[in-house]
Amino acid sequence: MTIEEILDKAKTYLTQENVDEIEEAYQYAKKAHTGQYRKSGEPYIYHPVEVAGILVNLNMDVKTIIGGFLHDVVEDTAVTLDDIKARFGDDVALLVDGVTKLRHFEFTSKEDQQAENHRKMFVAMARDLRCVLIKLADRLHNMRTLKYMRKEKQIQKANETLEIFAPLANRLGISAIKWELEDISLRYLNPQQYYKIVNLMKQKRNEREAYVLEVIKDVRNMVKDVHIEADISGRPKHIYSIYRKMVHQHKQFNEIYDLLAVRIVVKSIKDCYAVLGIIHTHWKPMPGRFKDYIAMPKANMYQSLHTTVIGPKGDPLEVQIRTEEMHEIAEYGIAAHWAYKEGKTKNVNNNFEDKLTWFREILEWQNETVDAREFMESLKVDLFSDTVFVFTPKGDVFELPAGSVPIDFAYRIHTEIGNQMVGAKVNGKMVPLDYKFKTGDIVEVLTSKHSYGPSQDWIKIAQSSQAKAKIKQWFKRQRREENVIKGKELIEKELKGQGFNPKTILTEENLLDVASKYSFTTEDEVYAAVGYNGVPLKQLVSRLTEKERKEKETNPDEILKSFPDVSTYTNHRRATSGVKVKGVDNVLIRLSKCCNPVPGDAIVGYITKGRGVSIHRVDCANITHGEENDQRLIDVEWEIVDEKSKQYNVDIEIIGFDKNGLLNEVLQTVSETHTLINAVSGKADKNKVAYIHMTIAINNTSHLRRVVEKIKRIPEIYSVKRMMQ
């Protein structure tokens, strides 16, 4: 869209004052991004304009559209949040901050940084849901322009979109964005299947359209006879939904009959059920294919009647029936809420906030989870997994993540019911607490005022983050003194096991410094958090001993002396490894096979028991995840006189489209670089994606880069990466 088109669209539902504010935000963003360009070569302002265009097409409020124009200025320009706040107000500053990535902090890996960015976004969303609408619009335009990115970046973004952003759009009911995100992702992850489905749909388009027009004519006559006003249209299946059905149900394209559905939009709920009766009277309904989402709405507020009937030609025909308001919410989900709030359309359901309380609870969950990756994994269970519907004995319905157990149900009803639970009945029969619900189960929670409260085992049994958080809160509140004592004992034991003196580590200054990193205020809160498993023990001890470990790293000779199992060795052949310990001679050195370091890699030494010093890459998982042995790490460096005097084995993984002769082409390409191939294996999956694993002998990282770049030039190759064992 152009800025003129955005302003014209905004004028249809916003005031002139609002439109002027939007134009001011555009001019501000344009000036801030002056001189910046995207990968496509276009001026950077093109992206914020498109993001704002997506938001204005959702009929979003003025502050969200302004946030769309400004969402990148803090991250990519000299503009600060304070500047935004002074010019456009606190609300806009909050929205911009919510979608701004964390780039001024150090992270141990890109995965940790990405997880922390996602956590920041979700927490901001819990404060103001409009953050997610800006983020989804941002991701949608980035996916539309993904062709300008490198192939490995395309795959990474497409995977992330399918894993997080498309499910998020679905969970918030924004199907208008969800479908497009899924289709674009499939185009880059499995182009062969994507274009195969596109071509097959084109071949039968005329036949399907004629069939649907016939059905629409029949339905229009039916509802006209009973004087019901209805808008009837065909709804095409999206490419990704067809692909999923082909994969999950093991069907060929010609076996999928419901490529088109008929959607009937009427004036009232009474008319919905009346039309349903007419449809079922005219065409025979298929057993088990009727779903009433009006009586039992989805968590994302979606409401509609779904039924599948045997149509005029004897083929299955899917029919959806809903009111105009339901249709608006089905397309735009929570985005419709702000359009309704502006007072330009009918009032949305008054219990909008109640229906999204699960989202507000994200703040509570994140306060109980220190690790960002753990936070994201638990969030995926609650927000993005399949769901089950269960009932109370009184008929109230609850939607829970698939795999939920009675513990999750009890805490969903009320915290105290969960804390006092002693058992549960499902469909009138007693069940164990790890019983997994099925849709339609009637659940009764048994409680007792004399209950001793939840068990630590419940944290492992529960599936939802909400239940886990509330159980941890109970232990934190009820057993504070016990947790303080237990936590202190665990920390002291761990320190002694790592060779540290607890008295020198557990000083008031050191404890309070670490406490501030976890948002605690006292030493006892640190001990208690460890006691009730609120903070990982090894992670906390690593932070407590960080200063001492750094001091040891500066004196390698002292470290070696502290390990009598190493000492020093004579007459070893250091040249075979090409590595030496800084400041120390005559130490047995061997290259670790778990990460296969080669000259040019950043490396670190690890003092082993009786086997000298093993050399690892600094990003080796056996180093980064072995915090309890950090005192055994030592500085080392490469010492090579002739880079071609020794070769090192490196494992690489090559992923590409499985065409005939791909393996031979890869082998030929590697041979052209005069590189020795020591081992090779390959396989292909059902999606025609080929995986080739190869062990090659190289001299250094520069040699490896030349080989990798050569392989990447093969058109069918998606990615090439170095592997660790």
PDB file of N, CA and C in Angstrom, residues 109-185:
ATOM      1  N   SER A 109      23.894 -17.985  23.078  1.00  0.00           N
ATOM      2  CA  SER A 109      23.649 -18.513  21.740  1.00  0.00           C
ATOM      3  C   SER A 109      22.538 -17.713  21.077  1.00  0.00           C
ATOM      4  N   LYS A 110      22.438 -17.871  19.743  1.00  0.00           N
ATOM      5  CA  LYS A 110      21.361 -17.206  19.009  1.00  0.00           C
ATOM      6  C   LYS A 110      20.000 -17.747  19.440  1.00  0.00           C
ATOM      7  N   GLU A 111      19.969 -19.056  19.796  1.00  0.00           N
ATOM      8  CA  GLU A 111      18.697 -19.650  20.240  1.00  0.00           C
ATOM      9  C   GLU A 111      18.212 -18.997  21.525  1.00  0.00           C
ATOM     10  N   ASP A 112      19.149 -18.743  22.463  1.00  0.00           N
ATOM     11  CA  ASP A 112      18.772 -18.089  23.719  1.00  0.00           C
ATOM     12  C   ASP A 112      18.263 -16.671  23.448  1.00  0.00           C
ATOM     13  N   GLN A 113      18.960 -15.961  22.548  1.00  0.00           N
ATOM     14  CA  GLN A 113      18.548 -14.596  22.226  1.00  0.00           C
ATOM     15  C   GLN A 113      17.157 -14.585  21.605  1.00  0.00           C
ATOM     16  N   GLN A 114      16.919 -15.531  20.680  1.00  0.00           N
ATOM     17  CA  GLN A 114      15.613 -15.587  20.038  1.00  0.00           C
ATOM     18  C   GLN A 114      14.517 -15.912  21.048  1.00  0.00           C
ATOM     19  N   ALA A 115      14.808 -16.860  21.952  1.00  0.00           N
ATOM     20  CA  ALA A 115      13.817 -17.223  22.970  1.00  0.00           C
ATOM     21  C   ALA A 115      13.521 -16.035  23.882  1.00  0.00           C
ATOM     22  N   GLU A 116      14.557 -15.266  24.233  1.00  0.00           N
ATOM     23  CA  GLU A 116      14.359 -14.111  25.110  1.00  0.00           C
ATOM     24  C   GLU A 116      13.577 -13.019  24.388  1.00  0.00           C
ATOM     25  N   ASN A 117      13.829 -12.855  23.075  1.00  0.00           N
ATOM     26  CA  ASN A 117      13.053 -11.886  22.294  1.00  0.00           C
ATOM     27  C   ASN A 117      11.577 -12.270  22.267  1.00  0.00           C
ATOM     28  N   HIS A 118      11.313 -13.567  22.077  1.00  0.00           N
ATOM     29  CA  HIS A 118       9.932 -14.031  22.052  1.00  0.00           C
ATOM     30  C   HIS A 118       9.281 -13.843  23.421  1.00  0.00           C
ATOM     31  N   ARG A 119      10.034 -14.125  24.490  1.00  0.00           N
ATOM     32  CA  ARG A 119       9.461 -13.946  25.822  1.00  0.00           C
ATOM     33  C   ARG A 119       9.100 -12.472  26.033  1.00  0.00           C
ATOM     34  N   LYS A 120       9.991 -11.577  25.627  1.00  0.00           N
ATOM     35  CA  LYS A 120       9.726 -10.152  25.803  1.00  0.00           C
ATOM     36  C   LYS A 120       8.452  -9.755  25.064  1.00  0.00           C
ATOM     37  N   MET A 121       8.284 -10.285  23.851  1.00  0.00           N
ATOM     38  CA  MET A 121       7.103  -9.957  23.063  1.00  0.00           C
ATOM     39  C   MET A 121       5.837 -10.467  23.753  1.00  0.00           C
ATOM     40  N   PHE A 122       5.864 -11.717  24.261  1.00  0.00           N
ATOM     41  CA  PHE A 122       4.675 -12.276  24.887  1.00  0.00           C
ATOM     42  C   PHE A 122       4.318 -11.540  26.172  1.00  0.00           C
ATOM     43  N   VAL A 123       5.331 -11.154  26.929  1.00  0.00           N
ATOM     44  CA  VAL A 123       5.049 -10.407  28.159  1.00  0.00           C
ATOM     45  C   VAL A 123       4.437  -9.048  27.828  1.00  0.00           C
ATOM     46  N   ALA A 124       4.958  -8.398  26.768  1.00  0.00           N
ATOM     47  CA  ALA A 124       4.383  -7.113  26.340  1.00  0.00           C
ATOM     48  C   ALA A 124       2.945  -7.315  25.854  1.00  0.00           C
ATOM     49  N   MET A 125       2.706  -8.439  25.174  1.00  0.00           N
ATOM     50  CA  MET A 125       1.361  -8.744  24.700  1.00  0.00           C
ATOM     51  C   MET A 125       0.398  -8.918  25.857  1.00  0.00           C
ATOM     52  N   ALA A 126       0.893  -9.505  26.962  1.00  0.00           N
ATOM     53  CA  ALA A 126       0.025  -9.719  28.116  1.00  0.00           C
ATOM     54  C   ALA A 126      -0.409  -8.380  28.707  1.00  0.00           C
ATOM     55  N   ARG A 127       0.412  -7.346  28.534  1.00  0.00           N
ATOM     56  CA  ARG A 127       0.037  -6.007  29.014  1.00  0.00           C
ATOM     57  C   ARG A 127      -0.864  -5.297  28.008  1.00  0.00           C
ATOM     58  N   ASP A 128      -0.556  -5.469  26.724  1.00  0.00           N
ATOM     59  CA  ASP A 128      -1.364  -4.830  25.678  1.00  0.00           C
ATOM     60  C   ASP A 128      -1.336  -5.731  24.445  1.00  0.00           C
ATOM     61  N   LEU A 129      -2.474  -6.361  24.150  1.00  0.00           N
ATOM     62  CA  LEU A 129      -2.540  -7.346  23.078  1.00  0.00           C
ATOM     63  C   LEU A 129      -2.273  -6.757  21.700  1.00  0.00           C
ATOM     64  N   ARG A 130      -2.292  -5.436  21.591  1.00  0.00           N
ATOM     65  CA  ARG A 130      -2.039  -4.824  20.283  1.00  0.00           C
ATOM     66  C   ARG A 130      -0.589  -5.045  19.834  1.00  0.00           C
ATOM     67  N   CYS A 131       0.296  -5.352  20.798  1.00  0.00           N
ATOM     68  CA  CYS A 131       1.693  -5.654  20.431  1.00  0.00           C
ATOM     69  C   CYS A 131       1.763  -6.805  19.447  1.00  0.00           C
ATOM     70  N   VAL A 132       0.954  -7.834  19.691  1.00  0.00           N
ATOM     71  CA  VAL A 132       1.020  -9.009  18.829  1.00  0.00           C
ATOM     72  C   VAL A 132       0.494  -8.698  17.434  1.00  0.00           C
ATOM     73  N   LEU A 133      -0.451  -7.780  17.325  1.00  0.00           N
ATOM     74  CA  LEU A 133      -0.972  -7.435  16.010  1.00  0.00           C
ATOM     75  C   LEU A 133       0.090  -6.733  15.171  1.00  0.00           C
ATOM     76  N   ILE A 134       0.870  -5.858  15.818  1.00  0.00           N
ATOM     77  CA  ILE A 134       1.980  -5.209  15.106  1.00  0.00           C
ATOM     78  C   ILE A 134       3.014  -6.256  14.698  1.00  0.00           C
ATOM     79  N   LYS A 135       3.327  -7.175  15.622  1.00  0.00           N
ATOM     80  CA  LYS A 135       4.331  -8.199  15.339  1.00  0.00           C
ATOM     81  C   LYS A 135       3.875  -9.129  14.218  1.00  0.00           C
ATOM     82  N   LEU A 136       2.606  -9.505  14.222  1.00  0.00           N
ATOM     83  CA  LEU A 136       2.094 -10.374  13.161  1.00  0.00           C
ATOM     84  C   LEU A 136       2.108  -9.657  11.812  1.00  0.00           C
ATOM     85  N   ALA A 137       1.761  -8.368  11.799  1.00  0.00           N
ATOM     86  CA  ALA A 137       1.802  -7.597  10.549  1.00  0.00           C
ATOM     87  C   ALA A 137       3.243  -7.471  10.049  1.00  0.00           C
ATOM     88  N   ASP A 138       4.172  -7.259  10.993  1.00  0.00           N
ATOM     89  CA  ASP A 138       5.599  -7.184  10.668  1.00  0.00           C
ATOM     90  C   ASP A 138       6.082  -8.500  10.058  1.00  0.00           C
ATOM     91  N   ARG A 139       5.716  -9.617  10.701  1.00  0.00           N
ATOM     92  CA  ARG A 139       6.144 -10.927  10.197  1.00  0.00           C
ATOM     93  C   ARG A 139       5.493 -11.229   8.842  1.00  0.00           C
ATOM     94  N   LEU A 140       4.242 -10.850   8.654  1.00  0.00           N
ATOM     95  CA  LEU A 140       3.558 -11.128   7.394  1.00  0.00           C
ATOM     96  C   LEU A 140       4.246 -10.420   6.227  1.00  0.00           C
ATOM     97  N   HIS A 141       4.598  -9.142   6.408  1.00  0.00           N
ATOM     98  CA  HIS A 141       5.272  -8.457   5.301  1.00  0.00           C
ATOM     99  C   HIS A 141       6.670  -9.017   5.077  1.00  0.00           C
ATOM    100  N   ASN A 142       7.376  -9.361   6.159  1.00  0.00           N
ATOM    101  CA  ASN A 142       8.700  -9.969   5.989  1.00  0.00           C
ATOM    102  C   ASN A 142       8.611 -11.294   5.239  1.00  0.00           C
ATOM    103  N   MET A 143       7.555 -12.073   5.489  1.00  0.00           N
ATOM    104  CA  MET A 143       7.381 -13.339   4.768  1.00  0.00           C
ATOM    105  C   MET A 143       7.038 -13.074   3.297  1.00  0.00           C
ATOM    106  N   ARG A 144       6.277 -12.018   3.033  1.00  0.00           N
ATOM    107  CA  ARG A 144       5.940 -11.684   1.642  1.00  0.00           C
ATOM    108  C   ARG A 144       7.178 -11.308   0.839  1.00  0.00           C
ATOM    109  N   THR A 145       8.219 -10.810   1.526  1.00  0.00           N
ATOM    110  CA  THR A 145       9.454 -10.376   0.840  1.00  0.00           C
ATOM    111  C   THR A 145      10.619 -11.316   1.143  1.00  0.00           C
ATOM    112  N   LEU A 146      10.311 -12.552   1.533  1.00  0.00           N
ATOM    113  CA  LEU A 146      11.353 -13.499   1.954  1.00  0.00           C
ATOM    114  C   LEU A 146      12.267 -13.919   0.806  1.00  0.00           C
ATOM    115  N   LYS A 147      11.824 -13.732  -0.422  1.00  0.00           N
ATOM    116  CA  LYS A 147      12.625 -14.161  -1.576  1.00  0.00           C
ATOM    117  C   LYS A 147      13.954 -13.432  -1.665  1.00  0.00           C
ATOM    118  N   TYR A 148      14.080 -12.296  -0.999  1.00  0.00           N
ATOM    119  CA  TYR A 148      15.329 -11.536  -1.063  1.00  0.00           C
ATOM    120  C   TYR A 148      16.367 -12.021  -0.039  1.00  0.00           C
ATOM    121  N   MET A 149      15.991 -12.969   0.816  1.00  0.00           N
ATOM    122  CA  MET A 149      16.910 -13.481   1.838  1.00  0.00           C
ATOM    123  C   MET A 149      17.663 -14.700   1.317  1.00  0.00           C
ATOM    124  N   ARG A 150      18.791 -15.044   1.993  1.00  0.00           N
ATOM    125  CA  ARG A 150      19.519 -16.254   1.638  1.00  0.00           C
ATOM    126  C   ARG A 150      18.652 -17.484   1.935  1.00  0.00           C
ATOM    127  N   LYS A 151      18.976 -18.590   1.283  1.00  0.00           N
ATOM    128  CA  LYS A 151      18.145 -19.783   1.385  1.00  0.00           C
ATOM    129  C   LYS A 151      18.042 -20.294   2.815  1.00  0.00           C
ATOM    130  N   GLU A 152      19.176 -20.341   3.553  1.00  0.00           N
ATOM    131  CA  GLU A 152      19.116 -20.844   4.933  1.00  0.00           C
ATOM    132  C   GLU A 152      18.290 -19.929   5.836  1.00  0.00           C
ATOM    133  N   LYS A 153      18.322 -18.599   5.531  1.00  0.00           N
ATOM    134  CA  LYS A 153      17.516 -17.656   6.299  1.00  0.00           C
ATOM    135  C   LYS A 153      16.033 -17.841   5.980  1.00  0.00           C
ATOM    136  N   GLN A 154      15.739 -18.145   4.728  1.00  0.00           N
ATOM    137  CA  GLN A 154      14.357 -18.403   4.334  1.00  0.00           C
ATOM    138  C   GLN A 154      13.785 -19.586   5.107  1.00  0.00           C
ATOM    139  N   ILE A 155      14.573 -20.665   5.209  1.00  0.00           N
ATOM    140  CA  ILE A 155      14.118 -21.865   5.911  1.00  0.00           C
ATOM    141  C   ILE A 155      13.950 -21.592   7.393  1.00  0.00           C
ATOM    142  N   GLN A 156      14.909 -20.851   7.972  1.00  0.00           N
ATOM    143  CA  GLN A 156      14.829 -20.543   9.405  1.00  0.00           C
ATOM    144  C   GLN A 156      13.581 -19.697   9.713  1.00  0.00           C
ATOM    145  N   LYS A 157      13.330 -18.666   8.908  1.00  0.00           N
ATOM    146  CA  LYS A 157      12.173 -17.799   9.134  1.00  0.00           C
ATOM    147  C   LYS A 157      10.862 -18.546   8.917  1.00  0.00           C
ATOM    148  N   ALA A 158      10.836 -19.394   7.895  1.00  0.00           N
ATOM    149  CA  ALA A 158       9.616 -20.152   7.601  1.00  0.00           C
ATOM    150  C   ALA A 158       9.305 -21.135   8.733  1.00  0.00           C
ATOM    151  N   ASN A 159      10.333 -21.799   9.252  1.00  0.00           N
ATOM    152  CA  ASN A 159      10.133 -22.722  10.380  1.00  0.00           C
ATOM    153  C   ASN A 159       9.622 -21.982  11.605  1.00  0.00           C
ATOM    154  N   GLU A 160      10.245 -20.848  11.906  1.00  0.00           N
ATOM    155  CA  GLU A 160       9.840 -20.048  13.060  1.00  0.00           C
ATOM    156  C   GLU A 160       8.395 -19.565  12.905  1.00  0.00           C
ATOM    157  N   THR A 161       8.032 -19.198  11.697  1.00  0.00           N
ATOM    158  CA  THR A 161       6.668 -18.725  11.444  1.00  0.00           C
ATOM    159  C   THR A 161       5.649 -19.833  11.674  1.00  0.00           C
ATOM    160  N   LEU A 162       5.949 -21.046  11.165  1.00  0.00           N
ATOM    161  CA  LEU A 162       5.028 -22.169  11.357  1.00  0.00           C
ATOM    162  C   LEU A 162       4.963 -22.604  12.814  1.00  0.00           C
ATOM    163  N   GLU A 163       6.075 -22.448  13.534  1.00  0.00           N
ATOM    164  CA  GLU A 163       6.145 -22.925  14.910  1.00  0.00           C
ATOM    165  C   GLU A 163       5.527 -21.941  15.902  1.00  0.00           C
ATOM    166  N   ILE A 164       5.637 -20.631  15.630  1.00  0.00           N
ATOM    167  CA  ILE A 164       5.201 -19.636  16.616  1.00  0.00           C
ATOM    168  C   ILE A 164       4.133 -18.689  16.077  1.00  0.00           C
ATOM    169  N   PHE A 165       4.405 -18.021  14.968  1.00  0.00           N
ATOM    170  CA  PHE A 165       3.550 -16.903  14.565  1.00  0.00           C
ATOM    171  C   PHE A 165       2.221 -17.342  13.930  1.00  0.00           C
ATOM    172  N   ALA A 166       2.231 -18.361  13.091  1.00  0.00           N
ATOM    173  CA  ALA A 166       0.959 -18.830  12.526  1.00  0.00           C
ATOM    174  C   ALA A 166       0.054 -19.416  13.613  1.00  0.00           C
ATOM    175  N   PRO A 167       0.573 -20.277  14.520  1.00  0.00           N
ATOM    176  CA  PRO A 167      -0.276 -20.754  15.621  1.00  0.00           C
ATOM    177  C   PRO A 167      -0.763 -19.618  16.509  1.00  0.00           C
ATOM    178  N   LEU A 168       0.070 -18.594  16.687  1.00  0.00           N
ATOM    179  CA  LEU A 168      -0.340 -17.461  17.512  1.00  0.00           C
ATOM    180  C   LEU A 168      -1.500 -16.710  16.844  1.00  0.00           C
ATOM    181  N   ALA A 169      -1.401 -16.490  15.545  1.00  0.00           N
ATOM    182  CA  ALA A 169      -2.499 -15.833  14.828  1.00  0.00           C
ATOM    183  C   ALA A 169      -3.776 -16.661  14.934  1.00  0.00           C
ATOM    184  N   ASN A 170      -3.626 -17.981  14.861  1.00  0.00           N
ATOM    185  CA  ASN A 170      -4.780 -18.861  14.994  1.00  0.00           C
ATOM    186  C   ASN A 170      -5.372 -18.795  16.395  1.00  0.00           C
ATOM    187  N   ARG A 171      -4.502 -18.777  17.409  1.00  0.00           N
ATOM    188  CA  ARG A 171      -4.974 -18.758  18.800  1.00  0.00           C
ATOM    189  C   ARG A 171      -5.706 -17.462  19.117  1.00  0.00           C
ATOM    190  N   LEU A 172      -5.351 -16.402  18.396  1.00  0.00           N
ATOM    191  CA  LEU A 172      -6.017 -15.118  18.595  1.00  0.00           C
ATOM    192  C   LEU A 172      -7.130 -14.890  17.575  1.00  0.00           C
ATOM    193  N   GLY A 173      -7.409 -15.915  16.772  1.00  0.00           N
ATOM    194  CA  GLY A 173      -8.556 -15.867  15.876  1.00  0.00           C
ATOM    195  C   GLY A 173      -8.368 -15.073  14.602  1.00  0.00           C
ATOM    196  N   ILE A 174      -7.118 -14.689  14.267  1.00  0.00           N
ATOM    197  CA  ILE A 174      -6.895 -13.833  13.091  1.00  0.00           C
ATOM    198  C   ILE A 174      -6.604 -14.724  11.889  1.00  0.00           C
ATOM    199  N   SER A 175      -7.629 -15.368  11.371  1.00  0.00           N
ATOM    200  CA  SER A 175      -7.436 -16.321  10.277  1.00  0.00           C
ATOM    201  C   SER A 175      -6.963 -15.630   9.007  1.00  0.00           C
ATOM    202  N   ALA A 176      -7.313 -14.343   8.837  1.00  0.00           N
ATOM    203  CA  ALA A 176      -6.888 -13.605   7.642  1.00  0.00           C
ATOM    204  C   ALA A 176      -5.365 -13.580   7.514  1.00  0.00           C
ATOM    205  N   ILE A 177      -4.666 -13.555   8.655  1.00  0.00           N
ATOM    206  CA  ILE A 177      -3.202 -13.557   8.648  1.00  0.00           C
ATOM    207  C   ILE A 177      -2.656 -14.974   8.749  1.00  0.00           C
ATOM    208  N   LYS A 178      -3.316 -15.806   9.526  1.00  0.00           N
ATOM    209  CA  LYS A 178      -2.832 -17.174   9.764  1.00  0.00           C
ATOM    210  C   LYS A 178      -2.639 -17.952   8.473  1.00  0.00           C
ATOM    211  N   TRP A 179      -3.668 -17.936   7.606  1.00  0.00           N
ATOM    212  CA  TRP A 179      -3.595 -18.735   6.387  1.00  0.00           C
ATOM    213  C   TRP A 179      -2.450 -18.291   5.485  1.00  0.00           C
ATOM    214  N   GLU A 180      -2.261 -16.984   5.357  1.00  0.00           N
ATOM    215  CA  GLU A 180      -1.201 -16.497   4.469  1.00  0.00           C
ATOM    216  C   GLU A 180       0.178 -16.842   5.007  1.00  0.00           C
ATOM    217  N   LEU A 181       0.364 -16.736   6.330  1.00  0.00           N
ATOM    218  CA  LEU A 181       1.642 -17.108   6.933  1.00  0.00           C
ATOM    219  C   LEU A 181       1.945 -18.583   6.675  1.00  0.00           C
ATOM    220  N   GLU A 182       0.946 -19.439   6.805  1.00  0.00           N
ATOM    221  CA  GLU A 182       1.164 -20.875   6.609  1.00  0.00           C
ATOM    222  C   GLU A 182       1.491 -21.188   5.155  1.00  0.00           C
ATOM    223  N   ASP A 183       0.764 -20.591   4.231  1.00  0.00           N
ATOM    224  CA  ASP A 183       0.998 -20.875   2.808  1.00  0.00           C
ATOM    225  C   ASP A 183       2.381 -20.413   2.362  1.00  0.00           C
ATOM    226  N   ILE A 184       2.788 -19.216   2.794  1.00  0.00           N
ATOM    227  CA  ILE A 184       4.119 -18.713   2.403  1.00  0.00           C
ATOM    228  C   ILE A 184       5.207 -19.597   3.013  1.00  0.00           C
ATOM    229  N   SER A 185       5.041 -20.004   4.263  1.00  0.00           N
ATOM    230  CA  SER A 185       6.037 -20.860   4.915  1.00  0.00           C
ATOM    231  C   SER A 185       6.206 -22.171   4.160  1.00  0.00           C
TER     232      SER A 185
END
